CSV table of C-alpha atoms in Angstrom, one decimal:
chain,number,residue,atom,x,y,z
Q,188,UNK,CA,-39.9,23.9,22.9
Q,189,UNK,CA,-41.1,21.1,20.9
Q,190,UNK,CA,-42.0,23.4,18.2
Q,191,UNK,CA,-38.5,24.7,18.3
Q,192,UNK,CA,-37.0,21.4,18.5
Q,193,UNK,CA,-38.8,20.2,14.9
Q,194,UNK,CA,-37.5,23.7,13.2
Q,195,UNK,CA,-33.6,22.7,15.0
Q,196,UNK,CA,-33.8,18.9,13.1
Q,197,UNK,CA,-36.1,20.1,10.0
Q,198,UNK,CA,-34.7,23.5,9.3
Q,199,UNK,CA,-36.2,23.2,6.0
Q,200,UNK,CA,-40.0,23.2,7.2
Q,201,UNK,CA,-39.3,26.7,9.1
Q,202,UNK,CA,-40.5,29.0,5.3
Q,203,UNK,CA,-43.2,26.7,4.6
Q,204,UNK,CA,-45.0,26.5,8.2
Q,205,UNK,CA,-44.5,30.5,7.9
Q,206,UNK,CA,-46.4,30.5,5.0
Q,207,UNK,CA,-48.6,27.4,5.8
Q,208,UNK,CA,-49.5,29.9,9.2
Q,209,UNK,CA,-50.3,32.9,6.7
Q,210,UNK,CA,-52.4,31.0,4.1
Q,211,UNK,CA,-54.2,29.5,6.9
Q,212,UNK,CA,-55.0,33.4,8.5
Q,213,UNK,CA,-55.9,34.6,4.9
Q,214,UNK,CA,-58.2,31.8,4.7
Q,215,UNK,CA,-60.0,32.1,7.8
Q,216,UNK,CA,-60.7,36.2,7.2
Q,217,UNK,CA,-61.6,35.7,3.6
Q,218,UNK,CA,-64.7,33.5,5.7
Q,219,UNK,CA,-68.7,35.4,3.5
Q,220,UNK,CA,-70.7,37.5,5.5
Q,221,UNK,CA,-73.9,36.1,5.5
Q,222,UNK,CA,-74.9,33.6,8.5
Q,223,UNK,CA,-75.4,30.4,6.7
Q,224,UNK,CA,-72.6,30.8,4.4
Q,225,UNK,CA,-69.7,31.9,7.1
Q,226,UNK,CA,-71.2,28.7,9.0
Q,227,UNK,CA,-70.4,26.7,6.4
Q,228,UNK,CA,-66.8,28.1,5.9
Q,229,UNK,CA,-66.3,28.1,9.4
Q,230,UNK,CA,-67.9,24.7,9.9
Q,231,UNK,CA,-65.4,23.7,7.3
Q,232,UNK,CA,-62.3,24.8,9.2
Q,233,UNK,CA,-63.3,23.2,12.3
Q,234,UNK,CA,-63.9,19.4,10.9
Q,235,UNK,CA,-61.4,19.7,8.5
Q,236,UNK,CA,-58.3,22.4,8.4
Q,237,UNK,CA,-56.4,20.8,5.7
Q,238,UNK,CA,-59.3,20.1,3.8
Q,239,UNK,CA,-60.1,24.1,4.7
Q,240,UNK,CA,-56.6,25.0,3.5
Q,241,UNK,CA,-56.6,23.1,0.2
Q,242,UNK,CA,-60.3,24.6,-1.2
Q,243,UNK,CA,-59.0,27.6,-1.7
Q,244,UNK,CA,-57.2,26.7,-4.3
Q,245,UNK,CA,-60.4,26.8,-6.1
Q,246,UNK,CA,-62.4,29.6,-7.7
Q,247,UNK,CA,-65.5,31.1,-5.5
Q,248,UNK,CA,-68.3,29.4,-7.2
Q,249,UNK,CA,-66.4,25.9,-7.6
Q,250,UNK,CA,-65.0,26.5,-3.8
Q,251,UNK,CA,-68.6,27.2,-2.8
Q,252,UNK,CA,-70.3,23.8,-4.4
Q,253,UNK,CA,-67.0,21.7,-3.1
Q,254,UNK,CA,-67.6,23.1,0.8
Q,255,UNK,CA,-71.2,22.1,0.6
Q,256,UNK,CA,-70.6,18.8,-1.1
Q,257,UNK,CA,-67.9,18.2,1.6
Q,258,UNK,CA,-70.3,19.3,4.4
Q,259,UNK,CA,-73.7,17.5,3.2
Q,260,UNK,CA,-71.2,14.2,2.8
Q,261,UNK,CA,-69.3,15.1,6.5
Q,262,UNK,CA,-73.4,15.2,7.8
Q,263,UNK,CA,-74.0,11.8,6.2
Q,264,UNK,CA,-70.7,10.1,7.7
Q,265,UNK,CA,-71.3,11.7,11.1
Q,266,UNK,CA,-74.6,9.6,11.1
Q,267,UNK,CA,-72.7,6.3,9.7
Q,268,UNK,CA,-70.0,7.2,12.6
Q,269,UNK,CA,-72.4,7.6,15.4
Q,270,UNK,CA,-72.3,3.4,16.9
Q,271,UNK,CA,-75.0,4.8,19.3
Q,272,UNK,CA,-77.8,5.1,17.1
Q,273,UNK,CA,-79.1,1.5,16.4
Q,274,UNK,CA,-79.8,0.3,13.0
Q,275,UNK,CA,-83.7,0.9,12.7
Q,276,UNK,CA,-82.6,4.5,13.1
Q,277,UNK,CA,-79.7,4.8,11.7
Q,278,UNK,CA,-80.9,3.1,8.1
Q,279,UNK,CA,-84.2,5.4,6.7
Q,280,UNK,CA,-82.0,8.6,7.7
Q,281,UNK,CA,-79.2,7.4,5.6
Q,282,UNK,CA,-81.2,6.2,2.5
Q,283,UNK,CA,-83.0,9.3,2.8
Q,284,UNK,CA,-80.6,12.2,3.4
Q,285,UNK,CA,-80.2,13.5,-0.1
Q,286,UNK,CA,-83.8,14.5,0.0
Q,287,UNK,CA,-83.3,16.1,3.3
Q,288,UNK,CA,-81.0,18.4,2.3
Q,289,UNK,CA,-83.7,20.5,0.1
Q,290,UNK,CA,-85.5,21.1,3.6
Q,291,UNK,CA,-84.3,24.1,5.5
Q,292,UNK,CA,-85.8,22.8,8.7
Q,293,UNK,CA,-84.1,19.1,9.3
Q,294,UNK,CA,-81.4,18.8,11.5
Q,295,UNK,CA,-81.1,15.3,13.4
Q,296,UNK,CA,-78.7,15.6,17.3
Q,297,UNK,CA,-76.1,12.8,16.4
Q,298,UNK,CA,-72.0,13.2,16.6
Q,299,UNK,CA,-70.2,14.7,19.2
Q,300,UNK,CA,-68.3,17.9,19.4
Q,301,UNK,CA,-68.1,20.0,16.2
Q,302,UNK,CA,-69.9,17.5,14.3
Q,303,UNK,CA,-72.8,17.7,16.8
Q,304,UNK,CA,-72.9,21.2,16.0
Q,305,UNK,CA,-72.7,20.9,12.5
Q,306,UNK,CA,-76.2,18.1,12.7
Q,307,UNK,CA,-77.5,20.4,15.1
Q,308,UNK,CA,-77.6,23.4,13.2
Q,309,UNK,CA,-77.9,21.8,9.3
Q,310,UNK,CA,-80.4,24.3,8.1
Q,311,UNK,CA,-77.5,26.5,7.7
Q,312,UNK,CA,-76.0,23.7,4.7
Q,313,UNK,CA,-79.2,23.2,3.3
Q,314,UNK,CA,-79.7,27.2,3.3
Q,315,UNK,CA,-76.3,27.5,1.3
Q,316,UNK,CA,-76.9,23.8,-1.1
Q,317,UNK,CA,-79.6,25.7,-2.5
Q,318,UNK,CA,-77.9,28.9,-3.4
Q,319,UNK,CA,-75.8,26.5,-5.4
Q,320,UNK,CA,-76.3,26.0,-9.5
Q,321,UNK,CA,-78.8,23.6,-10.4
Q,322,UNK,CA,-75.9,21.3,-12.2
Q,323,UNK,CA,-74.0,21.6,-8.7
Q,324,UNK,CA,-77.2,20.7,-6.8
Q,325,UNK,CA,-77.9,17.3,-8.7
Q,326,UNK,CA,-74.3,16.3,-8.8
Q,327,UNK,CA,-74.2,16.5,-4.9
Q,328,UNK,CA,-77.8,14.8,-4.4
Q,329,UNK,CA,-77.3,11.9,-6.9
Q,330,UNK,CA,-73.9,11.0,-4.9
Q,331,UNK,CA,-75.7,11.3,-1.6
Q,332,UNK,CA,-78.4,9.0,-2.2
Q,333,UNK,CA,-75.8,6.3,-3.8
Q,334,UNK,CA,-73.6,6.7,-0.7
Q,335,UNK,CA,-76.4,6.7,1.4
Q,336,UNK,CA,-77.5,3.6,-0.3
Q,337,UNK,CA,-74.2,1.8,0.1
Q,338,UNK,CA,-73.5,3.0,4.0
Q,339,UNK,CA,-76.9,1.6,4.8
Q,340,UNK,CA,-75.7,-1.6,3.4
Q,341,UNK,CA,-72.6,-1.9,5.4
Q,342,UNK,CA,-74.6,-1.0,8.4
Q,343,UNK,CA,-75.9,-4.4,8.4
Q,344,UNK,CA,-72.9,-6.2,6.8
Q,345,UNK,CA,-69.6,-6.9,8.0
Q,346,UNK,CA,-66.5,-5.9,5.7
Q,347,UNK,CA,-65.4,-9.8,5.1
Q,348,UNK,CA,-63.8,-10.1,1.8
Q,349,UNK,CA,-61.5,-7.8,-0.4
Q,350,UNK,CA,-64.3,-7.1,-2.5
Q,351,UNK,CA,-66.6,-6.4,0.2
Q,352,UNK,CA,-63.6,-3.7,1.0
Q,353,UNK,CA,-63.5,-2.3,-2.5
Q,354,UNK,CA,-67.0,-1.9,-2.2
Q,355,UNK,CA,-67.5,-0.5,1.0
Q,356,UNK,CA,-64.4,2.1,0.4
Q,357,UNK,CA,-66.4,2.6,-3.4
Q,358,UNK,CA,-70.2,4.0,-1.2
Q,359,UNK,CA,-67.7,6.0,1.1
Q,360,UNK,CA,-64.8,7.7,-0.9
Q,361,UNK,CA,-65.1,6.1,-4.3
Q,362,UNK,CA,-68.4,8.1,-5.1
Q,363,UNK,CA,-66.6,11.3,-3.6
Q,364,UNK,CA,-64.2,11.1,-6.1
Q,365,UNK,CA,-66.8,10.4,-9.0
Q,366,UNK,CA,-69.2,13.6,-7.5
Q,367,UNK,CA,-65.9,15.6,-7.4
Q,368,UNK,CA,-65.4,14.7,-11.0
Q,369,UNK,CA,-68.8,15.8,-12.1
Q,370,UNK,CA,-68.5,18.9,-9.9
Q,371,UNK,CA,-65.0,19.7,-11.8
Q,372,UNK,CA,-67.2,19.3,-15.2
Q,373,UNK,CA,-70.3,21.7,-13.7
Q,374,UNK,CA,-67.6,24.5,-13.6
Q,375,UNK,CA,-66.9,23.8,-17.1
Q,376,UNK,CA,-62.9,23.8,-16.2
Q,377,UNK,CA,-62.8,20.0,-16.4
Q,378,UNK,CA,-63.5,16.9,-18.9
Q,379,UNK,CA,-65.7,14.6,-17.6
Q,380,UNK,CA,-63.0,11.8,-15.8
Q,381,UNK,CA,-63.8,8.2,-16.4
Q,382,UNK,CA,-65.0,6.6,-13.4
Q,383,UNK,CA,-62.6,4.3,-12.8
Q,384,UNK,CA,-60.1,6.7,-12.5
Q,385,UNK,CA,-62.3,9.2,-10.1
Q,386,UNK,CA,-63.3,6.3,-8.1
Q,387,UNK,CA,-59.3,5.1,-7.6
Q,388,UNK,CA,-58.7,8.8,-6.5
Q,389,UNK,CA,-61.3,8.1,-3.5
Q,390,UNK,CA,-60.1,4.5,-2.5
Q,391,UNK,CA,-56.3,5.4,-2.6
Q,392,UNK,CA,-56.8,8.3,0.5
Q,393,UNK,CA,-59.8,6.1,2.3
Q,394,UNK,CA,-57.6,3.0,2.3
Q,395,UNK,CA,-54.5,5.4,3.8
Q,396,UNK,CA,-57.1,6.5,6.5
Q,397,UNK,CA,-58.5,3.1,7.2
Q,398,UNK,CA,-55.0,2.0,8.0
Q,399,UNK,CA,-53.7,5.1,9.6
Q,400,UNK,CA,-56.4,4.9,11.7
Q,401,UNK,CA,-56.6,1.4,13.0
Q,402,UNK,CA,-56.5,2.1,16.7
Q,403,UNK,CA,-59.1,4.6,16.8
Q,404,UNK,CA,-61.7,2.7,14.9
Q,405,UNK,CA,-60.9,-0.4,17.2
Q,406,UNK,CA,-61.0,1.5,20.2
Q,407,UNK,CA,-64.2,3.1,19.3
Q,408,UNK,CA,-66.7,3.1,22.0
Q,409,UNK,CA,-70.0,2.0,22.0
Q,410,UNK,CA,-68.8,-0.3,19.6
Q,411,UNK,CA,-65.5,-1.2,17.5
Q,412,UNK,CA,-65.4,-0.3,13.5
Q,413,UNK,CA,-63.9,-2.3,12.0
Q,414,UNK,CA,-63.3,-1.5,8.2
Q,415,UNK,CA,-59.7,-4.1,7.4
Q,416,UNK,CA,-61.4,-7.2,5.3
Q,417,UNK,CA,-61.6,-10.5,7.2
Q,418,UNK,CA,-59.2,-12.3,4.4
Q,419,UNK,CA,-56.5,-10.3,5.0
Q,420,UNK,CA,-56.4,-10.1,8.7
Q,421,UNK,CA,-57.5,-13.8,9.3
Q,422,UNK,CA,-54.4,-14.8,7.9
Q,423,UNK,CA,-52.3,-13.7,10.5
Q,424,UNK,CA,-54.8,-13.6,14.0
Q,425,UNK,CA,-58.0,-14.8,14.9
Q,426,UNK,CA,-59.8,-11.1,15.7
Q,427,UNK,CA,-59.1,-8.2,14.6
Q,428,UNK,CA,-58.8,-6.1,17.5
Q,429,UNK,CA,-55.8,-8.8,18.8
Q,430,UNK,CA,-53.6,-6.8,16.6
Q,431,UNK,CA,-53.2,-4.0,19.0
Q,432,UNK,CA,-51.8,-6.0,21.5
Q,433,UNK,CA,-48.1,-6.4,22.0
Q,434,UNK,CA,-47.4,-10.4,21.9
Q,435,UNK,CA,-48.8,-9.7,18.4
Q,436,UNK,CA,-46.5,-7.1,17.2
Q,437,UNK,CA,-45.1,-9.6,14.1
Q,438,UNK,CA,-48.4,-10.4,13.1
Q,439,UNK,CA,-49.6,-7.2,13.4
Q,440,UNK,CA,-46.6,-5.7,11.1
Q,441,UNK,CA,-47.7,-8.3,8.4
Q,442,UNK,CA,-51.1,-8.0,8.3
Q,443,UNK,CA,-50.3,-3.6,8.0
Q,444,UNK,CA,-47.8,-4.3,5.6
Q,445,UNK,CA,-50.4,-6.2,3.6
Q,446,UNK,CA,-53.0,-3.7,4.0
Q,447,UNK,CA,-50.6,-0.9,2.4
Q,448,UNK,CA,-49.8,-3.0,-0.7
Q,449,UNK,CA,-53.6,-3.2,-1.2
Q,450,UNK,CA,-53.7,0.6,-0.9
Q,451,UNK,CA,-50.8,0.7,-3.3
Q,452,UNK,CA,-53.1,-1.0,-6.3
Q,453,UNK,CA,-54.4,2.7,-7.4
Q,454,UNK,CA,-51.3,4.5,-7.6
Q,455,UNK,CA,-50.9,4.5,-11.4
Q,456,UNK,CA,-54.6,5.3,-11.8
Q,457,UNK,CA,-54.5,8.5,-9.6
Q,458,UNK,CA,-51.3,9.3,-11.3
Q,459,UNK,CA,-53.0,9.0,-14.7
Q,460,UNK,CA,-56.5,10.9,-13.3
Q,461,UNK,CA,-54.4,13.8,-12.4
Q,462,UNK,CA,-51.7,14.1,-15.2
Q,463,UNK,CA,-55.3,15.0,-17.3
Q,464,UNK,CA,-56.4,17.6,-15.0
Q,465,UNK,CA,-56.2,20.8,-16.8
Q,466,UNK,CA,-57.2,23.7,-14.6
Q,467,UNK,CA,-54.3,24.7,-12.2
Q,468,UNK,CA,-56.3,24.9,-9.3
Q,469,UNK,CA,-58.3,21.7,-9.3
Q,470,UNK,CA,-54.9,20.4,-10.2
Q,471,UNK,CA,-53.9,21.6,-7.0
Q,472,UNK,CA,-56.8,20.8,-5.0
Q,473,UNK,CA,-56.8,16.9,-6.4
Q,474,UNK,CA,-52.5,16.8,-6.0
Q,475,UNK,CA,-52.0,17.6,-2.2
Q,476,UNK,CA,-53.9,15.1,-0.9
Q,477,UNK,CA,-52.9,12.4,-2.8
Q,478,UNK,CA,-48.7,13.0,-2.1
Q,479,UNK,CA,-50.4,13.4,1.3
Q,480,UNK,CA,-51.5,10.0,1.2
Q,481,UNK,CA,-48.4,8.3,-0.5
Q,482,UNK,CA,-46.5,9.7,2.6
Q,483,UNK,CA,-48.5,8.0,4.8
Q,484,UNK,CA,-48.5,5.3,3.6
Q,485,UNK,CA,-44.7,5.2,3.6
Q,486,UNK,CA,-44.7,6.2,7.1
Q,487,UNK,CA,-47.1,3.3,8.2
Q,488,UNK,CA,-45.6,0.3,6.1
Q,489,UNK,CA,-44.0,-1.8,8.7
Q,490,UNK,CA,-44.8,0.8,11.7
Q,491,UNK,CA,-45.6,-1.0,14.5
Q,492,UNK,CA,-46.5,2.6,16.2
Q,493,UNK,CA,-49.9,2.3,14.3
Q,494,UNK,CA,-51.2,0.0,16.9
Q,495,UNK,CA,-50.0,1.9,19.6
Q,496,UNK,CA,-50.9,5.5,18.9
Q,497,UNK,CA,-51.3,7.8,15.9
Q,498,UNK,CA,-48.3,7.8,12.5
Q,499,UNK,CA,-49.2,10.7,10.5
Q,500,UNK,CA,-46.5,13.2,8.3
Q,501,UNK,CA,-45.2,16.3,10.7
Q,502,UNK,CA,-46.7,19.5,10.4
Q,503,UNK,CA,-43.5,20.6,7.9
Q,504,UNK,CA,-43.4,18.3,6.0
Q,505,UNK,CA,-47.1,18.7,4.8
Q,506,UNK,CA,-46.5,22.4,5.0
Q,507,UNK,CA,-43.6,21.6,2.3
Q,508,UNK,CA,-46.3,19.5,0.0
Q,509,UNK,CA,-48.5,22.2,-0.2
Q,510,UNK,CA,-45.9,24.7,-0.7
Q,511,UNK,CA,-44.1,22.7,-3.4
Q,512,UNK,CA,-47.3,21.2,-5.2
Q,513,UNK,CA,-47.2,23.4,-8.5
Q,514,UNK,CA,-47.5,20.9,-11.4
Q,515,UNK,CA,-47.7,17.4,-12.3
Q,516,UNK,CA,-43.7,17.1,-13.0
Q,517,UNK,CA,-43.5,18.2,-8.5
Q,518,UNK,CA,-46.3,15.2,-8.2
Q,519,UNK,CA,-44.1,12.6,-9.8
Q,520,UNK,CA,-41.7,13.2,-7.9
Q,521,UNK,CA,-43.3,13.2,-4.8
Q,522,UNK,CA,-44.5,9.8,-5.1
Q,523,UNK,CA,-41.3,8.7,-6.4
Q,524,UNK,CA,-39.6,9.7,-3.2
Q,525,UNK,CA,-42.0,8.3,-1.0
Q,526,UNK,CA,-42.2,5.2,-3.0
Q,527,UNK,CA,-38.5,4.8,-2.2
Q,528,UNK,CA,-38.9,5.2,1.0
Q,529,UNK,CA,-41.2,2.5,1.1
Q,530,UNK,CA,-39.0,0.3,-0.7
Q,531,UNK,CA,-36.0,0.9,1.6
Q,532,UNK,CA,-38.9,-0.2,4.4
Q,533,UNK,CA,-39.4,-3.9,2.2
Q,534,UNK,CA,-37.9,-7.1,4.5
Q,535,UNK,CA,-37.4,-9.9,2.1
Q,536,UNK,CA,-38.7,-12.1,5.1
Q,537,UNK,CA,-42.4,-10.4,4.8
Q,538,UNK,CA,-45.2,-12.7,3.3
Q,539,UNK,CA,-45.9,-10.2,0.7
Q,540,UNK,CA,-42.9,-8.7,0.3
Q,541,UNK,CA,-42.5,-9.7,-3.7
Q,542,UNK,CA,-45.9,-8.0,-4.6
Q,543,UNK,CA,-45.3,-5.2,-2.5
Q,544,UNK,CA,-41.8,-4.3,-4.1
Q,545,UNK,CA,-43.2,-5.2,-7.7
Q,546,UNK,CA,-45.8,-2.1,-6.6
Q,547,UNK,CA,-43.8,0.1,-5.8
Q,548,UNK,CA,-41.5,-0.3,-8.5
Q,549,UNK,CA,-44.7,-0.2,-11.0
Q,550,UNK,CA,-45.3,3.6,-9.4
Q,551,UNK,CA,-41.2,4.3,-9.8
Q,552,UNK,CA,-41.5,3.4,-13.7
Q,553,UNK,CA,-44.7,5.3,-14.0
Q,554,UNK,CA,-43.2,8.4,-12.5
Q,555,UNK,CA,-39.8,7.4,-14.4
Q,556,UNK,CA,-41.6,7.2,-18.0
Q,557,UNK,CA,-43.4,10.7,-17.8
Q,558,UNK,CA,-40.2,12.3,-17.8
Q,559,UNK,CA,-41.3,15.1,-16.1
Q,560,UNK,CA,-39.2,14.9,-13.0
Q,561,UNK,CA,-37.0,18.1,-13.2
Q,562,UNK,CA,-34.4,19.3,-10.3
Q,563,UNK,CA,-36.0,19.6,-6.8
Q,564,UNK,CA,-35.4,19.1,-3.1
Q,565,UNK,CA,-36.2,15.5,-1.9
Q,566,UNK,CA,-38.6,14.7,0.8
Q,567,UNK,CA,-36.9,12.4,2.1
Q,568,UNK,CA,-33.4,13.0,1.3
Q,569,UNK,CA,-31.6,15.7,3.4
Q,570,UNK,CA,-30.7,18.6,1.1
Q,571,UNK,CA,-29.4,21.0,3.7
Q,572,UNK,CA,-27.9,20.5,6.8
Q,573,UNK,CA,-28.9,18.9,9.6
Q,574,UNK,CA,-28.8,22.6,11.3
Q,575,UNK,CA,-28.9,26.1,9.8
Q,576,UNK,CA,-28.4,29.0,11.8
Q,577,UNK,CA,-30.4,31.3,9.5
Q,578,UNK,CA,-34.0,29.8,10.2
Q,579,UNK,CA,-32.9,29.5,14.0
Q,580,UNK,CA,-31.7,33.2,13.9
Q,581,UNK,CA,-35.0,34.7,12.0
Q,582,UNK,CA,-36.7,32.8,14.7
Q,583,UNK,CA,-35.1,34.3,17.2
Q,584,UNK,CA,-35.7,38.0,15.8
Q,585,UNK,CA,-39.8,37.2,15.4
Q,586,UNK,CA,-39.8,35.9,19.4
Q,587,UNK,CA,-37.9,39.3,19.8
Q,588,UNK,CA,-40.3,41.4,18.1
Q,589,UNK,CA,-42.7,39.8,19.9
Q,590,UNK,CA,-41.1,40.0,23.2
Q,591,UNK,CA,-40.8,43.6,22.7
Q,592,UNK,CA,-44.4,44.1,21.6
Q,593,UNK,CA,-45.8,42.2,24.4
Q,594,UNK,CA,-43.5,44.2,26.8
Q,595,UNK,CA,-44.8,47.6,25.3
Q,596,UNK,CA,-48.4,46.8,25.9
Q,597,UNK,CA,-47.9,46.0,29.5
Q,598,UNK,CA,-45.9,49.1,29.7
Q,599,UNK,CA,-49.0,50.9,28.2
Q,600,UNK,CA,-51.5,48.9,30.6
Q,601,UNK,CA,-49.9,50.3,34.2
């Protein structure tokens, strides 16, 4: 019923799930034959669906080196992750895991669930890595050694400062974006990006997740993570993990709202990183997630929920995103609307409320000035009504047809 109830108050979101649901099945039967490679792919749909989903907007050879570098770099953050494996451990694996990944025989038991799976049985990535195309293969081991590098650093040093933050989101996400970058050139679809720009794309959706995902980190057992900088949440309580509890709910807010403007600081360079993007599919690819993230974000700022549970955008309206996402004119406006959603979210009375509107307002003229906004349905502003009986009444002939199948085949079975 709850399924039913989101279609009844987001009529709108009943197409795109459809064809969310059947780009989804495509993708999962489209899945290569041979064992290493449909581990991969499989691997890849089990750690990651919406990742799954938006690689196959990509060309096979491109898709190919993308699911590998995504897997190699999954491997490597399963290991950071893992708070039971002390440090003496923990730091010679990561420094040295680009190297491993030329040797069909290492796997190392770490992670739980599908990521223990996926450590258990890495001979099947390393099998597929070097398949890959030389220039593919040096991309992906030159940013695993420097993130390797960097989370080995962190291991032993606590996130204090907003530099310390830059950097630490830089060794994590940054060089993602920069290896995605050189990976986009490999194909020969791409110009090489600038770094700055690559490494902005990486911060902006690692800073959305490190504040999305606040309670989970803190709650993390062995041992906390704790990834917010110490001079932005010492200005409102004296640890971090205080903020999840309730006679802290103002300071809490704050400290979030303070954390998003942060976040907010690469908008115009991911904006200007993928207004250059040529190749329609890499366009697509880069896009989604990043309108992903703006929403987000707009759903966090001043959300006291993300210290009590999990904020994240409903299935339908991430269905629409990836629907919608055609060209850079649909991304402007995306972030437009959900940067006015953030600015009708603003209290005057917040300690950062000036920089935060003069942020958002920087991304509204940035979008406003490309002039490539044409006529399309809002995100966030209702375009239909509230309820439409023709989504409700296809429904309601699918559960039929379904209904009537189902009866059939018992009828068959006595």
């Amino acid at each position: 019923m709850g399924c039913l109830g989101a279609i009844l108050k987001h009529p709108g979101d009943f197409y795109p799930l459809m064809k969310l649901k059947m780009v989804a099945s495509n993708a999962e039967k489209q899945i290569p034959p041979q064992p290493h490679w449909a581990f991969c792919y499989s691997m890849l749909h089990k750690v990651s669906r919406s990742f799954a989903l938006v690689i196959q907007q990509l060309g096979t050879e491109l898709r190919d080196a993308v699911c590998i570098f995504y897997l190699v770099l999954r491997a490597l953050d399963t290991v950071e992750d893992d708070t039971s494996i002390c440090t003496d451990v923990k730091v010679p694996i990561l420094k040295a895991f680009h190297q491993h990944v030329y040797d069909k025989e290492w796997h190392f038991p770490c992670g739980t669930k599908e990521y223990k799976v996926l450590m258990d049985q890495f001979h099947h990535v390393s099998m597929a890595f070097l398949e890959l195309g030389k220039r593919y293969q040096e991309a992906i081991e030159d940013i695993t050694k420097k993130m390797g590098e960097g989370m080995a650093k962190f291991v032993c040093k606590e996130v204090e400062t907003v530099d310390d933050y830059d950097e630490y989101c830089h060794y994590v996400a940054g060089l993602v974006g920069l290896g995605l970058s050189k990976l986009f050139h490999a194909s020969g679809d791409e110009d090489l990006a600038p770094d700055s720009l690559s490494n902005s794309m990486g911060l902006f959706l690692q800073k959305t997740n490190i504040i999305r995902d606040y309670l989970e980190d803190i709650n993390e057992i062995p041992k906390s993570r704790m990834f917010w900088p110490r001079q932005v949440w010492s200005k409102y309580i004296n640890k971090l993990e205080d903020l999840k509890y309730e006679e802290n709910s103002e300071e809490a807010v704050q400290c979030l709202n303070d954390m998003v403007t942060n976040a907010l600081t690469h908008v115009e360079d991911c904006l200007t990183y993928m207004s250059a993007l040529k190749d329609p599919s890499i366009f697509r690819f880069c896009a989604i997630p990043q309108i992903m993230a703006i929403g987000t974000l707009a759903l966090c700022y001043n959300n006291i929920e993300v210290f009590r549970g999990v904020v994240k955008m409903r299935r339908g309206l991430t269905a629409k995103v990836i629907h919608r996402t055609r060209t850079m004119a649909d991304v402007y406006g995306a972030f437009y609307d959900f940067s006015c959603m953030l600015k009708s979210k603003v209290h005057k009375n917040d300690p950062n409320a000036t920089k935060t509107l003069s942020r958002i307002e920087a991304t509204q003229k940035a979008c406003k000035d490309a002039g490539l906004q044409n006529k399309r349905k809002s995100y966030i502003l209702p375009s239909e009504p509230r309820y439409s009986f023709v989504p409700v009444i296809v429904l309601l002939i699918i559960l039929a047809i379904l209904l009537a199948h189902l009866f059939a085949r018992r009828s068959n079975n006595r």
